[in-house]
């Protein structure tokens, strides 16, 4: 009763949304991915930075190379998902800050002149953007299968720019047969929230 989002949308985004482990053959188009990005780009980040980078692996050759870098148990789903996206954090995101934060362009130099600070900020804020992306996939009526079980150094070397750090690989598509593992429990409100 406290939520203003309608119940069907709550189910689509959270209650009935699951992490898919199998997929149908139905393609995922660039138009769908663009619609997802154009929605979730409005999710908040610190200083309005935008460190998320996305590599869509569409070619058979690229898919084959990527599968080799996945952990054994993840290979079949990455091999068969209609679309696979590599999500990464750009550690040089500060270059875009003056354009993204026009009311405070000095933030680039005041806060992000040091690489370790940028890597930390990029990791946190790109992870936030990755979470928004997963919810966006669900908003498109698709299922996402995020994975971090992979050889990060291999993916970084083969698919990403030198300044980009892999965050996760996401299988995307309509769920196939036996797509779900049993739903695991979540912590309750009282276990997570305290009031001081
Ligand atoms: C960042 C991240 C990494 C994950 N890595 C893997 C993985 O390597 N292999 C895998 O089978 N599932 C992986 N998962 C899937 C989770 O186990 C799954 O999303 C979680 O248990 C919730 O499942 P549910 O959405 O079906 O409730 C990952 C999920 C996230 C968000």
PDB file of C-alpha atoms in Angstrom, residues 72-151:
ATOM      1  CA  UNK A  72      32.990 -23.785 -16.594  1.00  0.00           C
ATOM      2  CA  UNK A  73      29.467 -23.632 -15.108  1.00  0.00           C
ATOM      3  CA  UNK A  74      28.712 -20.343 -16.842  1.00  0.00           C
ATOM      4  CA  UNK A  75      29.772 -21.413 -20.336  1.00  0.00           C
ATOM      5  CA  UNK A  76      26.547 -23.031 -21.570  1.00  0.00           C
ATOM      6  CA  UNK A  77      24.417 -19.976 -20.758  1.00  0.00           C
ATOM      7  CA  UNK A  78      26.882 -17.515 -22.253  1.00  0.00           C
ATOM      8  CA  UNK A  79      27.094 -19.717 -25.342  1.00  0.00           C
ATOM      9  CA  UNK A  80      23.317 -19.802 -25.851  1.00  0.00           C
ATOM     10  CA  UNK A  81      21.922 -16.462 -24.630  1.00  0.00           C
ATOM     11  CA  UNK A  82      20.542 -14.349 -27.517  1.00  0.00           C
ATOM     12  CA  UNK A  83      22.717 -11.444 -26.423  1.00  0.00           C
ATOM     13  CA  UNK A  84      25.651 -11.119 -24.067  1.00  0.00           C
ATOM     14  CA  UNK A  85      26.874  -7.786 -22.700  1.00  0.00           C
ATOM     15  CA  UNK A  86      30.168  -7.132 -20.954  1.00  0.00           C
ATOM     16  CA  UNK A  87      29.707  -4.343 -18.410  1.00  0.00           C
ATOM     17  CA  UNK A  88      32.843  -2.460 -17.432  1.00  0.00           C
ATOM     18  CA  UNK A  89      33.966   0.577 -15.449  1.00  0.00           C
ATOM     19  CA  UNK A  90      35.923   3.325 -17.206  1.00  0.00           C
ATOM     20  CA  UNK A  91      38.614   4.476 -14.779  1.00  0.00           C
ATOM     21  CA  UNK A  92      39.155   7.619 -16.846  1.00  0.00           C
ATOM     22  CA  UNK A  93      35.513   8.719 -16.539  1.00  0.00           C
ATOM     23  CA  UNK A  94      36.671  12.065 -15.154  1.00  0.00           C
ATOM     24  CA  UNK A  95      37.471  13.276 -18.674  1.00  0.00           C
ATOM     25  CA  UNK A  96      33.719  13.573 -19.292  1.00  0.00           C
ATOM     26  CA  UNK A  97      32.912  15.224 -15.981  1.00  0.00           C
ATOM     27  CA  UNK A  98      33.070  18.851 -17.194  1.00  0.00           C
ATOM     28  CA  UNK A  99      30.407  18.001 -19.790  1.00  0.00           C
ATOM     29  CA  UNK A 100      28.317  15.920 -17.393  1.00  0.00           C
ATOM     30  CA  UNK A 101      28.555  18.346 -14.497  1.00  0.00           C
ATOM     31  CA  UNK A 102      28.439  21.767 -16.161  1.00  0.00           C
ATOM     32  CA  UNK A 103      27.677  23.607 -12.928  1.00  0.00           C
ATOM     33  CA  UNK A 104      30.886  22.312 -11.310  1.00  0.00           C
ATOM     34  CA  UNK A 105      33.413  21.431 -14.030  1.00  0.00           C
ATOM     35  CA  UNK A 106      36.318  21.791 -11.605  1.00  0.00           C
ATOM     36  CA  UNK A 107      35.242  18.509  -9.951  1.00  0.00           C
ATOM     37  CA  UNK A 108      37.376  16.684 -12.500  1.00  0.00           C
ATOM     38  CA  UNK A 109      40.594  18.123 -11.093  1.00  0.00           C
ATOM     39  CA  UNK A 110      39.529  18.854  -7.525  1.00  0.00           C
ATOM     40  CA  UNK A 111      38.357  15.312  -6.752  1.00  0.00           C
ATOM     41  CA  UNK A 112      39.587  12.945  -9.448  1.00  0.00           C
ATOM     42  CA  UNK A 113      43.166  13.844 -10.323  1.00  0.00           C
ATOM     43  CA  UNK A 114      44.471  10.628  -8.712  1.00  0.00           C
ATOM     44  CA  UNK A 115      43.995   7.269 -10.388  1.00  0.00           C
ATOM     45  CA  UNK A 116      43.286   5.214  -7.204  1.00  0.00           C
ATOM     46  CA  UNK A 117      40.474   7.620  -6.301  1.00  0.00           C
ATOM     47  CA  UNK A 118      39.075   7.298  -9.817  1.00  0.00           C
ATOM     48  CA  UNK A 119      39.230   3.499  -9.739  1.00  0.00           C
ATOM     49  CA  UNK A 120      37.311   3.428  -6.475  1.00  0.00           C
ATOM     50  CA  UNK A 121      34.684   5.897  -7.725  1.00  0.00           C
ATOM     51  CA  UNK A 122      34.400   4.144 -11.090  1.00  0.00           C
ATOM     52  CA  UNK A 123      33.902   0.775  -9.397  1.00  0.00           C
ATOM     53  CA  UNK A 124      31.107   2.003  -7.157  1.00  0.00           C
ATOM     54  CA  UNK A 125      29.263   4.147  -9.664  1.00  0.00           C
ATOM     55  CA  UNK A 126      29.577   1.767 -12.604  1.00  0.00           C
ATOM     56  CA  UNK A 127      28.258  -1.004 -10.326  1.00  0.00           C
ATOM     57  CA  UNK A 128      25.268   1.210  -9.541  1.00  0.00           C
ATOM     58  CA  UNK A 129      24.756   1.769 -13.254  1.00  0.00           C
ATOM     59  CA  UNK A 130      25.064  -1.973 -13.859  1.00  0.00           C
ATOM     60  CA  UNK A 131      22.276  -2.549 -11.339  1.00  0.00           C
ATOM     61  CA  UNK A 132      20.114   0.048 -13.077  1.00  0.00           C
ATOM     62  CA  UNK A 133      20.894  -1.739 -16.357  1.00  0.00           C
ATOM     63  CA  UNK A 134      19.676  -5.077 -14.997  1.00  0.00           C
ATOM     64  CA  UNK A 135      16.428  -3.484 -13.842  1.00  0.00           C
ATOM     65  CA  UNK A 136      16.149  -1.847 -17.279  1.00  0.00           C
ATOM     66  CA  UNK A 137      16.502  -5.260 -18.939  1.00  0.00           C
ATOM     67  CA  UNK A 138      13.570  -6.418 -16.835  1.00  0.00           C
ATOM     68  CA  UNK A 139      11.592  -3.303 -17.762  1.00  0.00           C
ATOM     69  CA  UNK A 140      12.012  -4.347 -21.396  1.00  0.00           C
ATOM     70  CA  UNK A 141      10.280  -7.661 -20.607  1.00  0.00           C
ATOM     71  CA  UNK A 142      13.561  -9.546 -20.801  1.00  0.00           C
ATOM     72  CA  UNK A 143      15.534 -11.564 -18.275  1.00  0.00           C
ATOM     73  CA  UNK A 144      19.114 -10.866 -17.265  1.00  0.00           C
ATOM     74  CA  UNK A 145      21.723 -13.344 -16.086  1.00  0.00           C
ATOM     75  CA  UNK A 146      24.574 -11.380 -14.519  1.00  0.00           C
ATOM     76  CA  UNK A 147      27.823 -13.259 -13.880  1.00  0.00           C
ATOM     77  CA  UNK A 148      31.204 -12.536 -12.346  1.00  0.00           C
ATOM     78  CA  UNK A 149      32.469 -16.094 -12.653  1.00  0.00           C
ATOM     79  CA  UNK A 150      35.093 -15.466 -15.333  1.00  0.00           C
ATOM     80  CA  UNK A 151      38.744 -14.730 -16.002  1.00  0.00           C
TER      81      UNK A 151
END
